[in-house]
Amino acid sequence: MKAELEAIQAAALEALKDVETADALESLRIEYFGRRGKLTDVMKGMGQLSKEERPVIGKLANEVRASLTDAFEATKNALESEHQEQKLKAEAIDITLPGRKPAYGKAHPVMQTLERIEAIFTQMGFQVVTGPEVETEHYNFDALNTPPDHPARDLHDTFYLTDGHLLRTHNSPVQIRVMESQKPPVRIIVPGKAYRVDYDVSHTPMFHQVEGLLVDRHVTFSELKGVLVSFARQLFGDQTQMRFRPHFFPFTEPSAEMDITCTVCRGEGCRSCGHTGWIEILGAGAVDPEVFRAGNYDPEEVTGFAFGMGVERIANLQFRIPDIRTFYENDLRFLKQF
Ligand code: PHE
C-alpha cells in the first residue's frame, strides 16, 4: 500500500505538469480526490489494514494527500495568474503610439495687429480699459461736444437702437466714462469694437478701434506728436515717415490726422495711396475744454490729448488684402495665411 500511495503521488505530480486549463485541472482533481478517485479509493481501503500498519500508512496517506492538495492549489494559482496576465496583455493600450495632434488655432489677423498696438502703448505706460458697445447718445455724441445737428449723427452712419441707445460709432465715449470714474492724471488706451452703417472694400459695419487719452497738468501737443511718432515707428519701422495735417473733430481742438508714408510704394506714389505717397492712419488732437467739462474735469487745471485709430485699416497696411471684408468672412483658407 505504501508503494501504491507513492505511485499515486508521483503520477499525480507528473500529470499536473501537463495541465494547461482550469477544466483540465478540475478533471484531474476529480480523478484523484473525487468520490471514486484514486486517492479516495486507497483511503477507503485503510480499513482492511492491520493494527500495526494502519497508523504508519495513515500518516503517509495524510502526507500524500496534503502535498497533493498543495500541488493542486499551486497549479491553480499559476493558471489563474497566467490567465490574468494574458487578459491584461490583450486589453493593453500601446501608449507609445503617436497620438492624433490637436489642430491649433491662432489669433485672427485683426487681433494680431490689435495685440501689437496694445503692446506698444502699454510699454509706454498706457493702461488698457474697455467700455460698453451699446452706448447712449449722451456718451457717444453730446458729451463729446457733438451737437444733435452734427453730420456724424446722420442715420446713415449710426446704428440706432431703442430708448436713445445706439451701437457706439467710435471708442471715444470711453473718454467720458474714464473721466467720470477716475481723477487725473489719466493715461489709457481703449481697444474694442465700434459700429457704423458702412460696407465697401475698406469698410465693414463692425470694426475695431484703439482710442487713446492722456490727461495731466501742462500736457502739450508736442507730447501728442512724440507719442504717436514713437508708436508709428515701432509699428511700421524706423524708415517710415509721418506727417500731421490739420483736421476737425468736435471733441478735440486743435485736431489733426496723422499720415505715414505708403507701405506699398514707400512714398513714391501708387494706387494704394491714391498716388499721394501718404496713408492716413489716425485722428488726434488736444482734448476740447467742453469734453473736460462733460467729464467733470476742470479745463483750467488740466490739459490732455486723445487719438483714435482703426485696427482693420492698420492690419491691412501690414497684410495688404484687396478687400477688408474678407477679414470677416471666416474662410479658413484665408485666415490660415496670417
Ligand atoms: N473718434 C474719432 C473717429 O472715430 C477718432 C479720434 C479719437 C479723433 C480721438 C480725435 C481724438 O474717427
Short mmCIF file of N, CA and C and ligand atoms in Angstrom, two decimals, residues 144 169-172 175 196 207 209-212 249 251-252 255-257 282-285 305-309, ligand 1:
data_model
loop_
_atom_site.label_atom_id
_atom_site.label_comp_id
_atom_site.label_asym_id
_atom_site.label_seq_id
_atom_site.Cartn_x
_atom_site.Cartn_y
_atom_site.Cartn_z
N LEU A 144 -19.34 114.44 -26.03
CA LEU A 144 -18.15 114.63 -26.85
C LEU A 144 -18.31 115.84 -27.76
N THR A 169 -20.30 104.48 -32.29
CA THR A 169 -19.73 104.68 -33.62
C THR A 169 -18.22 104.86 -33.54
N HIS A 170 -17.71 105.00 -32.33
CA HIS A 170 -16.27 105.10 -32.09
C HIS A 170 -16.01 104.77 -30.62
N ASN A 171 -14.73 104.69 -30.23
CA ASN A 171 -14.42 104.34 -28.84
C ASN A 171 -14.24 105.57 -27.95
N SER A 172 -14.45 106.75 -28.52
CA SER A 172 -14.27 107.98 -27.74
C SER A 172 -15.20 108.11 -26.53
N GLN A 175 -13.69 107.89 -23.17
CA GLN A 175 -13.01 109.06 -22.57
C GLN A 175 -13.85 109.62 -21.42
N ARG A 196 -20.55 101.14 -37.62
CA ARG A 196 -21.10 102.20 -38.48
C ARG A 196 -21.79 101.57 -39.67
N PHE A 207 -16.11 97.16 -36.77
CA PHE A 207 -14.66 97.26 -36.94
C PHE A 207 -14.05 97.53 -35.57
N GLN A 209 -11.38 99.72 -33.03
CA GLN A 209 -10.61 100.95 -32.84
C GLN A 209 -9.73 100.82 -31.61
N VAL A 210 -8.66 101.61 -31.61
CA VAL A 210 -7.94 101.82 -30.36
C VAL A 210 -7.98 103.32 -30.11
N GLU A 211 -8.63 103.69 -29.01
CA GLU A 211 -8.72 105.09 -28.60
C GLU A 211 -7.60 105.33 -27.59
N GLY A 212 -7.10 106.54 -27.54
CA GLY A 212 -6.10 106.85 -26.52
C GLY A 212 -6.46 108.15 -25.84
N PHE A 249 -12.26 117.55 -35.41
CA PHE A 249 -13.10 116.63 -34.66
C PHE A 249 -13.83 117.47 -33.62
N PHE A 251 -14.53 116.86 -30.66
CA PHE A 251 -14.08 116.65 -29.27
C PHE A 251 -12.61 116.99 -29.05
N THR A 252 -11.90 117.46 -30.10
CA THR A 252 -10.52 117.90 -29.90
C THR A 252 -10.31 119.25 -30.58
N SER A 255 -7.17 119.82 -33.85
CA SER A 255 -7.21 118.41 -34.24
C SER A 255 -6.28 118.17 -35.43
N ALA A 256 -5.91 116.91 -35.60
CA ALA A 256 -5.02 116.57 -36.72
C ALA A 256 -5.28 115.15 -37.16
N GLU A 257 -4.88 114.87 -38.37
CA GLU A 257 -4.80 113.48 -38.80
C GLU A 257 -3.34 113.18 -39.04
N LEU A 282 -4.58 107.74 -38.43
CA LEU A 282 -5.34 108.03 -37.20
C LEU A 282 -5.74 109.50 -37.10
N GLY A 283 -6.71 109.72 -36.21
CA GLY A 283 -7.14 111.07 -35.89
C GLY A 283 -6.73 111.37 -34.46
N ALA A 284 -6.45 112.66 -34.18
CA ALA A 284 -5.97 113.00 -32.84
C ALA A 284 -6.18 114.49 -32.58
N GLY A 285 -5.90 114.89 -31.36
CA GLY A 285 -5.98 116.31 -31.05
C GLY A 285 -5.91 116.57 -29.56
N PHE A 305 -4.47 115.06 -24.42
CA PHE A 305 -4.68 114.75 -25.83
C PHE A 305 -5.36 113.40 -25.98
N ALA A 306 -5.99 113.23 -27.14
CA ALA A 306 -6.68 111.99 -27.45
C ALA A 306 -6.36 111.60 -28.87
N PHE A 307 -6.47 110.32 -29.16
CA PHE A 307 -6.27 109.86 -30.53
C PHE A 307 -7.14 108.62 -30.75
N GLY A 308 -7.40 108.33 -32.00
CA GLY A 308 -8.20 107.14 -32.30
C GLY A 308 -7.80 106.58 -33.65
N MET A 309 -7.69 105.24 -33.70
CA MET A 309 -7.29 104.63 -34.97
C MET A 309 -8.12 103.39 -35.26
N1 PHE B 1 -13.19 109.15 -32.66
C1 PHE B 1 -12.55 109.55 -33.88
C2 PHE B 1 -13.04 108.67 -35.02
O1 PHE B 1 -13.62 107.64 -34.79
C3 PHE B 1 -11.04 109.40 -33.75
C4 PHE B 1 -10.48 110.35 -32.76
C5 PHE B 1 -10.32 109.98 -31.44
C6 PHE B 1 -10.09 111.62 -33.13
C7 PHE B 1 -9.78 110.83 -30.52
C8 PHE B 1 -9.55 112.51 -32.21
C9 PHE B 1 -9.39 112.10 -30.92
O2 PHE B 1 -12.82 108.97 -36.18
#
